[in-house]
Coordinates of C-alpha atoms in Angstrom, one line a residue:
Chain A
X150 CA -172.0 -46.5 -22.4
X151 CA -170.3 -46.1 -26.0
X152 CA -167.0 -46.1 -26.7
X153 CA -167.2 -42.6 -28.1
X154 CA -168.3 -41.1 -24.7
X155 CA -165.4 -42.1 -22.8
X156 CA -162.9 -39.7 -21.9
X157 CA -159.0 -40.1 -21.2
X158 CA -157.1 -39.2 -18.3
X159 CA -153.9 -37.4 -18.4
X160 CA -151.6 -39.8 -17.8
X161 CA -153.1 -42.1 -20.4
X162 CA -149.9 -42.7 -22.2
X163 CA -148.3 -43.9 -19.3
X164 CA -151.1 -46.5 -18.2
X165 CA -150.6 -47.7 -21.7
X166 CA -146.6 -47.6 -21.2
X167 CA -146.4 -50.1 -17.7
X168 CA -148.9 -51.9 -19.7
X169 CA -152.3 -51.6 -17.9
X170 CA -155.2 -53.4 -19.0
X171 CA -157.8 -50.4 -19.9
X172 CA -161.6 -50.7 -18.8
X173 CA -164.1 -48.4 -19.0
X174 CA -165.3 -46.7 -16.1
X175 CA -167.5 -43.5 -14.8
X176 CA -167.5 -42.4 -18.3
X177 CA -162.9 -42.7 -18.4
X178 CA -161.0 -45.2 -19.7
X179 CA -159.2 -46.1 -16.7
X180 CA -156.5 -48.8 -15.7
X181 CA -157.9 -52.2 -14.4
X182 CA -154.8 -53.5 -13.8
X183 CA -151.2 -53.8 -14.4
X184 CA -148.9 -56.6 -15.5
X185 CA -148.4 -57.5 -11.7
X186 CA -151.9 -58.2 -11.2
X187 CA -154.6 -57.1 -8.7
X188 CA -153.9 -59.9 -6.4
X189 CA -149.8 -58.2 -6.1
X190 CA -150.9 -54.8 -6.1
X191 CA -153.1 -54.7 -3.7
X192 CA -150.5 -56.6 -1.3
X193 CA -148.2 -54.2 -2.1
X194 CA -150.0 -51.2 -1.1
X195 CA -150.4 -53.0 2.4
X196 CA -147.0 -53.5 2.8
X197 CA -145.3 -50.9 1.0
X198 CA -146.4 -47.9 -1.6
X199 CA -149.0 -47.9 -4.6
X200 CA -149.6 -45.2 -7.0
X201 CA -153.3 -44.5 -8.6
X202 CA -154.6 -42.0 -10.9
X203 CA -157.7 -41.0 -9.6
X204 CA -158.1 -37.9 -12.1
X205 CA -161.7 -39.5 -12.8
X206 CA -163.1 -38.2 -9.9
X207 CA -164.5 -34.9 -9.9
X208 CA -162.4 -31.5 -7.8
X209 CA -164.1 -28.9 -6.9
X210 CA -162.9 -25.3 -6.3
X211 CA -165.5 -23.4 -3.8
X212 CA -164.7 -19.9 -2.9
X213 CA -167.5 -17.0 -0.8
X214 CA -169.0 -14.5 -2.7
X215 CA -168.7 -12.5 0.2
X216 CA -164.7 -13.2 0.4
X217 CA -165.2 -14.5 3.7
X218 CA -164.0 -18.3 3.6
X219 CA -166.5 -19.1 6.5
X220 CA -169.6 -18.1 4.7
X221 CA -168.8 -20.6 1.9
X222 CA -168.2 -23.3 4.6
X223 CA -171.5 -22.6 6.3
X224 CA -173.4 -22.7 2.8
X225 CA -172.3 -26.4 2.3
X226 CA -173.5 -27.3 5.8
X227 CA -177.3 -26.5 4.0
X228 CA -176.1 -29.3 1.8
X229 CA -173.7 -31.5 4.0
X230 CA -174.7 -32.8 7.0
X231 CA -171.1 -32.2 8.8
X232 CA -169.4 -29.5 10.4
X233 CA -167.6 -27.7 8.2
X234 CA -168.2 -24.2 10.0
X235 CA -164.8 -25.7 12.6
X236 CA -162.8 -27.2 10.0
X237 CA -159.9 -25.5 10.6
X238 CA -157.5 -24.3 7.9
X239 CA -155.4 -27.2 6.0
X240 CA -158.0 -29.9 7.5
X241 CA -160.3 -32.3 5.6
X242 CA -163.2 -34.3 6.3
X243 CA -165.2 -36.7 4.7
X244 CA -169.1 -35.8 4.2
X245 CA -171.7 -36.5 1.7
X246 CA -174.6 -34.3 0.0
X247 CA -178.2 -35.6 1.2
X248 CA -181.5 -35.5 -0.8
X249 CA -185.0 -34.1 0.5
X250 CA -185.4 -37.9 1.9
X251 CA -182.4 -37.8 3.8
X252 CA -180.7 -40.5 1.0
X253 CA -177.0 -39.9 0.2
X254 CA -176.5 -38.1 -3.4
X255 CA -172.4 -38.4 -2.9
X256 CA -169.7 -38.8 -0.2
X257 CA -167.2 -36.7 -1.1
X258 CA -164.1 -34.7 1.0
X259 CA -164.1 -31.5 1.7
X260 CA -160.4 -29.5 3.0
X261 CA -160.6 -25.9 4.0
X262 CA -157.3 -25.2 1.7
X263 CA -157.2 -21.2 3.9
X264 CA -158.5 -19.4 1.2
X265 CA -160.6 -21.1 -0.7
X266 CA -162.7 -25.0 -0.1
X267 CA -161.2 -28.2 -2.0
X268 CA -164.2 -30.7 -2.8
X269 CA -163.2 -34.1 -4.1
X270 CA -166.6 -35.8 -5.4
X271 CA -167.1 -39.2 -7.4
X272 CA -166.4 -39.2 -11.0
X273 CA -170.2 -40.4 -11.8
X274 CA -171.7 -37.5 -9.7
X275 CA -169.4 -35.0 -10.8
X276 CA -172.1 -33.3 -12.8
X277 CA -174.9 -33.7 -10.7
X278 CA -173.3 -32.8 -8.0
X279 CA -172.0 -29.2 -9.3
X280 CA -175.4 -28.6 -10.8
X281 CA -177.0 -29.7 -7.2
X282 CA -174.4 -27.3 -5.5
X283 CA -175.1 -24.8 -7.8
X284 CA -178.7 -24.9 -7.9
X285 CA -178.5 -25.1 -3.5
X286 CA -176.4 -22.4 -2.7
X287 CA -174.8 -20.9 -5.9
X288 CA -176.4 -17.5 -4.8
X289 CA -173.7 -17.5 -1.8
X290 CA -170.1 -19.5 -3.4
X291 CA -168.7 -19.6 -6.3
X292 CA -167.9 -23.2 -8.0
X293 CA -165.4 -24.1 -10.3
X294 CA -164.8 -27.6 -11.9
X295 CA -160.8 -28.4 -11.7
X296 CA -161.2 -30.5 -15.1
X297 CA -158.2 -29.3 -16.2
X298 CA -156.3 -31.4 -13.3
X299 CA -154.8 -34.6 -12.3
X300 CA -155.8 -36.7 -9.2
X301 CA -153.0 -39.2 -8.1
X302 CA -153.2 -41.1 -4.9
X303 CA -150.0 -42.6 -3.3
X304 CA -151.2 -45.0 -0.5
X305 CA -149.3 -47.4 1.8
X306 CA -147.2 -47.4 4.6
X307 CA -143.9 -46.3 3.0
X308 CA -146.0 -43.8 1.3
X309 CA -144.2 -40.9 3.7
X310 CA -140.8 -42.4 2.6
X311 CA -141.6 -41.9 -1.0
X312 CA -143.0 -38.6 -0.7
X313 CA -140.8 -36.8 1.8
X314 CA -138.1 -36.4 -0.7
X315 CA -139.7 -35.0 -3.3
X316 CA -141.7 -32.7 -0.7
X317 CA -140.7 -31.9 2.7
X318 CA -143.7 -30.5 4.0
X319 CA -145.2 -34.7 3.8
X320 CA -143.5 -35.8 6.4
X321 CA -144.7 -33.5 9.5
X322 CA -148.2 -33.8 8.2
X323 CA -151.6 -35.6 10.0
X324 CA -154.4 -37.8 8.8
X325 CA -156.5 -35.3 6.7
X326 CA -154.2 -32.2 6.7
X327 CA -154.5 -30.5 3.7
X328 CA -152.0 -28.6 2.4
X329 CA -150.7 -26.4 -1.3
X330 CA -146.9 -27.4 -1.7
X331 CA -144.0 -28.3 -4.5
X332 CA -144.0 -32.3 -5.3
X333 CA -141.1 -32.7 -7.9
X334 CA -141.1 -29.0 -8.3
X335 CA -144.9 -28.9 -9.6
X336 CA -147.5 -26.7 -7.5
X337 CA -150.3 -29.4 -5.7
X338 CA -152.6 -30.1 -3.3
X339 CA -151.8 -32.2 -1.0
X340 CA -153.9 -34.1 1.7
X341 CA -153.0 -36.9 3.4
X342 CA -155.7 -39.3 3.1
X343 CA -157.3 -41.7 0.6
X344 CA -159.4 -45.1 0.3
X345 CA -157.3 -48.1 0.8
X346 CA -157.3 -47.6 4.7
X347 CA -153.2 -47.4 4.9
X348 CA -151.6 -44.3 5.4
X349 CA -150.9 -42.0 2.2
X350 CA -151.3 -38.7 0.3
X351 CA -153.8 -37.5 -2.5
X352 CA -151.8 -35.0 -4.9
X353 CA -153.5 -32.8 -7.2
X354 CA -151.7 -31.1 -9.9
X355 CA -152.3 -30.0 -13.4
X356 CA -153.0 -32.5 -15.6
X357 CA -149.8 -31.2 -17.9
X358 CA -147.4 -32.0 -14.6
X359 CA -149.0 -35.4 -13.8
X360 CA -146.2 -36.9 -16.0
X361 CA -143.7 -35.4 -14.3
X362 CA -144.9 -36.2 -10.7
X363 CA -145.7 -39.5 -11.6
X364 CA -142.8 -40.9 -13.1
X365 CA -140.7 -39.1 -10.1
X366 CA -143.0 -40.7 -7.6
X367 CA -142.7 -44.7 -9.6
X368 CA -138.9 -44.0 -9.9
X369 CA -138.4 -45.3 -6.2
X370 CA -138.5 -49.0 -6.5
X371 CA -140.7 -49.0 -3.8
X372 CA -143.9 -47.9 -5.7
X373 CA -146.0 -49.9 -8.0
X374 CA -148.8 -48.2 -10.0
X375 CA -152.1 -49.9 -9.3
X376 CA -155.6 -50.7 -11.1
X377 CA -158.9 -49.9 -10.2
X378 CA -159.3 -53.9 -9.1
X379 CA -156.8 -53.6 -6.2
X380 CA -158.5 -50.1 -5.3
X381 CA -162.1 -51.5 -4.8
X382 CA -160.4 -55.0 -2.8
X383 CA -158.5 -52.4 -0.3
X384 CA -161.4 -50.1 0.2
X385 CA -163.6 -53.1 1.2
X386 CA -161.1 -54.5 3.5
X387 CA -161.1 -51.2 5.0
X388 CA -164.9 -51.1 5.4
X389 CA -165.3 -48.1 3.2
X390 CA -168.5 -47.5 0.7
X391 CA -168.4 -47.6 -3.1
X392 CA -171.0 -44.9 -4.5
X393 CA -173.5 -46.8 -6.2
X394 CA -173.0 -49.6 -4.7
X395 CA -172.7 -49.7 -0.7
X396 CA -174.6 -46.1 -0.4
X397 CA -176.9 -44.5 -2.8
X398 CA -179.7 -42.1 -3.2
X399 CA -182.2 -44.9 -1.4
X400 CA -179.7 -44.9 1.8
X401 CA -179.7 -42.8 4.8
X402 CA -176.8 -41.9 6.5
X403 CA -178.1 -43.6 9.5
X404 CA -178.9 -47.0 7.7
X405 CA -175.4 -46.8 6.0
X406 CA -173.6 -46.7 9.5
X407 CA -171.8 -43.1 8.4
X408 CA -173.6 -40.9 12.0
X409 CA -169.4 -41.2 12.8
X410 CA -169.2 -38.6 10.2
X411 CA -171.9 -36.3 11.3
X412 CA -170.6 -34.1 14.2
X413 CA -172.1 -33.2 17.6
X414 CA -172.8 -29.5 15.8
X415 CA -174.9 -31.1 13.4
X416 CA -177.0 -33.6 15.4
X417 CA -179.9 -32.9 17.1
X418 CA -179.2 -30.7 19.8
X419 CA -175.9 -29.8 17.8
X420 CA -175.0 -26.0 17.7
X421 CA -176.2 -26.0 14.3
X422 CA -178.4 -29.2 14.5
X423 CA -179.9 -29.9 10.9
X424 CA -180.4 -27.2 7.9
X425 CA -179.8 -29.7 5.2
X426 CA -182.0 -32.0 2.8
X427 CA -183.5 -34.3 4.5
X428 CA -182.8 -33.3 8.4
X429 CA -186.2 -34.4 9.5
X430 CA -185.9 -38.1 8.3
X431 CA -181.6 -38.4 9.0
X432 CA -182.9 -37.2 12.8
X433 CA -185.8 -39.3 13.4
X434 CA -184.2 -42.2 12.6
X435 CA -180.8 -41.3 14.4
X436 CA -182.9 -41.2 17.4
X437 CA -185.6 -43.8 16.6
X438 CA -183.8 -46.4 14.7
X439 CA -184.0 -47.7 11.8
X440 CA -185.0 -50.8 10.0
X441 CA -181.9 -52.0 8.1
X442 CA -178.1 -51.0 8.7
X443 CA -174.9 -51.1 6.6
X444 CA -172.6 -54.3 7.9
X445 CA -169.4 -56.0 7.2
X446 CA -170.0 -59.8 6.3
X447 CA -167.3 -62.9 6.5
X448 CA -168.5 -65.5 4.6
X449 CA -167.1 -69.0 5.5
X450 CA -164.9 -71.5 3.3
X451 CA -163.0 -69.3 0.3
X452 CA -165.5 -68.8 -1.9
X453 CA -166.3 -64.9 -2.4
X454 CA -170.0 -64.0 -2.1
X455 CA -170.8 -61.1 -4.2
X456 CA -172.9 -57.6 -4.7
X457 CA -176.6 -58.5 -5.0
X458 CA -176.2 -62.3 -2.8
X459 CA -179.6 -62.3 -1.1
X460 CA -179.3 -62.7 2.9
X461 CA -181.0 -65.5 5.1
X462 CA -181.2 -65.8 8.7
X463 CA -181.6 -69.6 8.5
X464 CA -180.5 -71.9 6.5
X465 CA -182.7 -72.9 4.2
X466 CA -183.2 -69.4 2.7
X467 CA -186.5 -69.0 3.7
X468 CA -186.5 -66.2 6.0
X469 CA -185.4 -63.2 4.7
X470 CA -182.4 -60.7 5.8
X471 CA -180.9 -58.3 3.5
X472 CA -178.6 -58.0 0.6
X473 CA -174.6 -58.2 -0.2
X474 CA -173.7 -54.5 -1.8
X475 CA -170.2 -55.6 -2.0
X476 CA -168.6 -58.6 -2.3
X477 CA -164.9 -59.8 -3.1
X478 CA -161.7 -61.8 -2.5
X479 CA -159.8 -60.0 0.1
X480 CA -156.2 -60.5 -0.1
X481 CA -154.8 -59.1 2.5
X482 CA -156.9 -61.7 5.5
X483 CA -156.6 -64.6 2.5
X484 CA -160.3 -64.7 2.8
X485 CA -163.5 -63.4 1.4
X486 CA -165.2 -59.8 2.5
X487 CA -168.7 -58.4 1.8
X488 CA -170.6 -55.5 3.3
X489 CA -174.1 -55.7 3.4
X490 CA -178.0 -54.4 4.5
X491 CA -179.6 -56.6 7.0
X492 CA -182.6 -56.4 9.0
X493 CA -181.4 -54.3 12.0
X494 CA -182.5 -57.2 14.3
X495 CA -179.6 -59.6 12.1
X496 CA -177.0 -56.4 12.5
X497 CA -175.4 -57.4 15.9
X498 CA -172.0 -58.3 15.2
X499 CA -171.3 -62.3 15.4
X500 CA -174.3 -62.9 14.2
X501 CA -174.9 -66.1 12.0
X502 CA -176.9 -65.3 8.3
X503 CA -176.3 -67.3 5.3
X504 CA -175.9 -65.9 1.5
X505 CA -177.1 -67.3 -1.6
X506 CA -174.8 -68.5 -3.9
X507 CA -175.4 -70.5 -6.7
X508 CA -178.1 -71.9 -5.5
X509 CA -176.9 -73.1 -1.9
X510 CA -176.4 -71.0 1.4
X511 CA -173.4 -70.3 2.6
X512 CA -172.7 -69.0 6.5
X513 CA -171.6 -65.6 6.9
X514 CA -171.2 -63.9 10.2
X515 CA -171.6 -60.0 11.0
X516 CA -168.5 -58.6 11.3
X517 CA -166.9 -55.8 12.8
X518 CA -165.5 -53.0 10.1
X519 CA -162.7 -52.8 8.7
X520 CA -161.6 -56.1 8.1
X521 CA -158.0 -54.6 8.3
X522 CA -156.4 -52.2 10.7
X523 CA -156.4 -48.9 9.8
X524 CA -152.6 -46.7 9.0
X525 CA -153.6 -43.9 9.4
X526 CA -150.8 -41.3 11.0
X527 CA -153.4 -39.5 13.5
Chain B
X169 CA -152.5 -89.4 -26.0
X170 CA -156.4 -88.4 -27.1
X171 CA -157.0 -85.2 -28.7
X172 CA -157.6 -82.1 -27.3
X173 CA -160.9 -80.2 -29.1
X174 CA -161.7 -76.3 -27.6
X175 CA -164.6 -74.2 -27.3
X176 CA -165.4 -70.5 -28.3
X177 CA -165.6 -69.5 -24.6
X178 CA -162.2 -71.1 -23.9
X179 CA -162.4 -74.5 -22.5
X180 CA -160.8 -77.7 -23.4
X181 CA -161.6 -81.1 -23.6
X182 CA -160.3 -84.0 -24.1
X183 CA -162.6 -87.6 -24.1
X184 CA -160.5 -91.1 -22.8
X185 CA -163.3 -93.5 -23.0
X186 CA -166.2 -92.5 -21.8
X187 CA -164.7 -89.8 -19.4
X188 CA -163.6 -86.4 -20.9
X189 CA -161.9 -84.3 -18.9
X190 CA -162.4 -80.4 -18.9
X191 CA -160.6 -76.9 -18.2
X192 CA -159.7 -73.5 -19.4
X193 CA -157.2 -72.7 -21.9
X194 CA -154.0 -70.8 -21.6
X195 CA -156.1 -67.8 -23.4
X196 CA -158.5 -67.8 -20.6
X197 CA -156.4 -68.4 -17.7
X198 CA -154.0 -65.2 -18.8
X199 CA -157.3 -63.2 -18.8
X200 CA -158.5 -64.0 -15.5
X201 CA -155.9 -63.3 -13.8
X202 CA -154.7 -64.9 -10.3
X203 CA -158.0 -67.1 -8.8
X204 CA -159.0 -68.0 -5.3
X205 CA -161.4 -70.0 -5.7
X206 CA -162.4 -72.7 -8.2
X207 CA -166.0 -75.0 -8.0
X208 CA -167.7 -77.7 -10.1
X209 CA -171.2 -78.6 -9.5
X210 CA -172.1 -81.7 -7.7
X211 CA -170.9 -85.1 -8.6
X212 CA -173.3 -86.7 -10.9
X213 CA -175.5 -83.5 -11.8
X214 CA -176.6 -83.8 -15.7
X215 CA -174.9 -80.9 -17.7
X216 CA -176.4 -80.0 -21.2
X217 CA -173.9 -78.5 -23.9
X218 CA -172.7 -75.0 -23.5
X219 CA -174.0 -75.0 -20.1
X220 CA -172.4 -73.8 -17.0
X221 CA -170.8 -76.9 -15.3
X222 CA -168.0 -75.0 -13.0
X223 CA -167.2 -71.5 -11.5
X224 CA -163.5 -69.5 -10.9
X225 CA -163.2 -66.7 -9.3
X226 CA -160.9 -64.2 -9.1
X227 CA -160.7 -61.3 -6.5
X228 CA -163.0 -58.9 -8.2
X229 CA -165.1 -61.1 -10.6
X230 CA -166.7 -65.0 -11.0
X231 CA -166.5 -66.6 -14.5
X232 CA -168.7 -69.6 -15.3
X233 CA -167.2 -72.9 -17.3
X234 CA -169.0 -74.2 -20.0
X235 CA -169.4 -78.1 -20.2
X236 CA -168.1 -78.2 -23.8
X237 CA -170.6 -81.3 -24.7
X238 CA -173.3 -82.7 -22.7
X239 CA -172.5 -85.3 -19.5
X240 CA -172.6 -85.9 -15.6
X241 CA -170.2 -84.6 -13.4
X242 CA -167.9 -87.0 -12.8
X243 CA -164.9 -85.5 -11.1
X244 CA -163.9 -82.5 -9.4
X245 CA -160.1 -81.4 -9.5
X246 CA -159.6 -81.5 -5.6
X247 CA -155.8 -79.9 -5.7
X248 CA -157.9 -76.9 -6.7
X249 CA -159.5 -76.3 -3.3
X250 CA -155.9 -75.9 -1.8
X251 CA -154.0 -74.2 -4.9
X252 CA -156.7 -72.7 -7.7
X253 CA -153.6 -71.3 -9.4
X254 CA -152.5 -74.5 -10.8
X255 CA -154.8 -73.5 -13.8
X256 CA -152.9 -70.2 -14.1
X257 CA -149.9 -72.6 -14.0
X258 CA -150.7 -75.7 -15.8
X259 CA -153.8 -74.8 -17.2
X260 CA -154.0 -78.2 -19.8
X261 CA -152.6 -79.9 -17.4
X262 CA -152.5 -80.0 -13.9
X263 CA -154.8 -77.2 -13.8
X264 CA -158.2 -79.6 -15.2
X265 CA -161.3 -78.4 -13.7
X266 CA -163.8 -81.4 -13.7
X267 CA -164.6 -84.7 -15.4
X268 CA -167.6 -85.4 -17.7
X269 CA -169.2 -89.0 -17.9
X270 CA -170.3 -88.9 -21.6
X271 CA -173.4 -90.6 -23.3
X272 CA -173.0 -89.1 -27.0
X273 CA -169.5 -88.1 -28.0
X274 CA -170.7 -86.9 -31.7
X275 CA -170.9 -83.4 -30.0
X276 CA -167.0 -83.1 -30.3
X277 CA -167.1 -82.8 -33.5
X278 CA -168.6 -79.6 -33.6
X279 CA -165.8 -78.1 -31.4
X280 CA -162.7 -76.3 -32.5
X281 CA -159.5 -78.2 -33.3
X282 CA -156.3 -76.5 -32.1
X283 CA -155.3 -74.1 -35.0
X284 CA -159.6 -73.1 -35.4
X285 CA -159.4 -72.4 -31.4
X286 CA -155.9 -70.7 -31.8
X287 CA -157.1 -69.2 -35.3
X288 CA -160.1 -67.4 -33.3
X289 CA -157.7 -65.6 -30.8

């Protein structure tokens, strides 16, 4: 990607100002890192409160032609394989859009904001996915691209003690309530959820107030902005996919281990069982199996094993397995992660497999996800 | 004390007999950040010049080091199992990475001196 093609986000100048190192990424120029480092902000977010700009990633504004909210719900449900029909006012759930082979094209959250849907979508897919959504059901919603907001995500567990003064309403919210309230005095969404597996809020705002709510928000000494590095070492620890990486057009939600996310309604024998691209294959392999699954991996020793380690089930890498999709240090359990495909017969968790790296095999063991406990307020 | 010569991908050596000893400058260690993990190949394996001799890694990413001029492993910084941050800390120091045993020490000569290797930051 060139230089030229890479947009800014809003709060740019302030990345700049705490002195982030600036990378490239999904088409931004977003912050890496800070001055503290990834291996200090991600223990931070863990034990206290991190801020990230996530304005990269794409939010969608999905309304019914019909005015109804409920026929714009059950219009995605021909494109998302969740029930969205029952998600009640100022909820959110996570989903994803499925292709005509029953591969994963996003994941994304949708939040039934009362009069209108919020969709936050990955910053790669943004286009493809509102020309998909368009193209599927554009005869029944209308879509509009929120380009001209922010996307700031304040995660940890003092996250509620950070917000709550600067909006009330935080406090007495749930996991995945969503919610339209003041934060500093600026108008936002709020939801409280996020990708680091801790407890925490994602605030939407325009991208002229971002300033303001983020500087209010890193005022209390218990914040510390953090990089794109400590974001992808959380959401591993926490067991949760990268696009691109961990789930992908090729990937079922069955063989990526996300049927949690698919409701009763939407299963076979569901109240509204199938209706989406790619029902056939997503069903007969939700009831017949299928040949490789999504996995966490512990490698042994210290040494991280990393996205695209080939998988053995012996030793001397002769018999086949899977693949690492992602691979890193993880700070919080002082050890390294990885999540994986294996051959569903290697998928039980304990079992032994060993990963190439650098020409030797090192044991890893099939692990339970996430590596860390969740903090969520449910 | 022998003289330290540097490389255009950041590491330093520095020959004492036949032996030179190897690491990462101060340059590179400030780039990469905190590491958890640091490895040399196996004790003995030939290395040619300009190939990769050791690996650090940080959380997100794994960096090879160069072997600045050709030799056999002859030594592996064994503190750096326990605390791969001394080369963060010390990293011309405390923080070496591996030893070479050295046939043909002409190849120095082609590295950077000091001011070239600072020069070319």
């Amino acid at each position: 990607m060139s230089e030229a093609s890479t947009a800014r986000v809003p709060l740019h100048d302030l990345h700049v100002e705490l002195g982030a190192k600036i990378v490239p990424f999904a088409g931004y120029e977003m912050p890496l890192q800070y001055p503290a480092g990834l291996m200090t902000e991600h223990l931070h977010t863990r034990k206290a409160a991190g801020l990230f700009d996530v304005s990269h990633m794409g939010q969608l504004r999905i309304t019914a032609k019909s005015g109804d909210l409920s026929d714009a719900a059950l219009a995605l449900e021909t494109i998302i394989p969740v029930d969205l029909a029952t998600l009640a006012p100022h909820r959110q759930r996570y989903g994803f859009l499925t292709n005509d082979r029953g591969g994963i094209m996003d994941d994304l959250m949708v939040a039934n904001m009362g009069g209108w849907l919020f969709v936050v979508v990955n910053a790669a897919c943004k286009a493809s996915d509102t020309a998909h959504i368009a193209a599927m059901i554009g005869d029944r919603v209308h879509i509009e691209r929120l380009d001209d907001r922010a996307l700031l995500a304040l995660q940890g567990p003092q996250a509620v003690d950070v917000l709550t003064p600067l909006c009330p309403a935080a406090a007495s919210m749930r996991f995945m309530d969503a919610i339209e309230t003041d934060v500093a005095g600026v108008p936002c969404t709020v939801t409280r959820s996020g990708y680091t597996g801790e407890d925490g809020y994602e605030l939407g705002m325009k991208a002229s107030d971002a300033d303001t709510v983020a500087r209010a928000l890193l005022r209390d000494e218990s914040v510390l902005p953090i990089g794109l590095g400590a974001r992808d070492s959380l959401r591993l620890e926490a067991g949760l996919c990268l696009y691109g990486n961990d789930i992908d057009e090729t990937t079922t939600p069955v063989e990526g281990n996300l049927v949690w996310a698919m409701q009763k309604a939407r299963r076979a024998g569901g109240a509204r069982e199938g209706g989406y691209p790619g029902a056939a294959q997503i069903m007969q392999q939700a009831a017949s199996g299928v040949s490789r699954l999504r996995v966490g991996l512990a490698p042994e020793g210290r040494a991280p094993v990393r996205a695209g380690a080939k998988l053995f089930a012996d030793a001397d890498g002769q018999i086949p397995a899977g693949v690492v999709t992602s691979g890193a240090f993880g700070p919080s359990i002082n050890a390294p992660v990885a999540m994986g495909y294996v051959d569903t017969k290697h998928s039980e968790t304990g079992t032994a497999l060993f990963a190439e790296l650098r020409g030797k095999f090192v044991p890893v063991t099939v692990s339970a996800l996430p590596f860390v406990k969740p903090g969520f307020k449910r | 004390m022998s003289t330290t010569y540097y490389t255009k991908s950041h590491e330093w050596v520095r020959l004492d007999g036949d032996i030179a000893t190897v690491g990462i400058t101060a340059h590179a260690a400030d780039e990469l950040g905190e590491l958890v993990f640091v490895e040399a190949k196996d004790e003995g394996t030939e290395i040619g010049q300009g190939e990769p001799a050791a690996v650090v890694e940080s959380v997100k990413a794994a960096s090879d080091i160069y072997a600045p001029i050709a030799g056999a492993i002859a030594g592996f910084n064994a503190k750096l199992s326990e605390e791969p941050n001394l080369i963060g800390q010390d990293p011309e120091g405390e923080g070496w990475i591996f030893k070479l045993k050295v046939g043909d020490s002409s190849q120095l000569e082609g590295l950077l001196d000091e001011a070239a290797y600072k020069a070319s930051l």
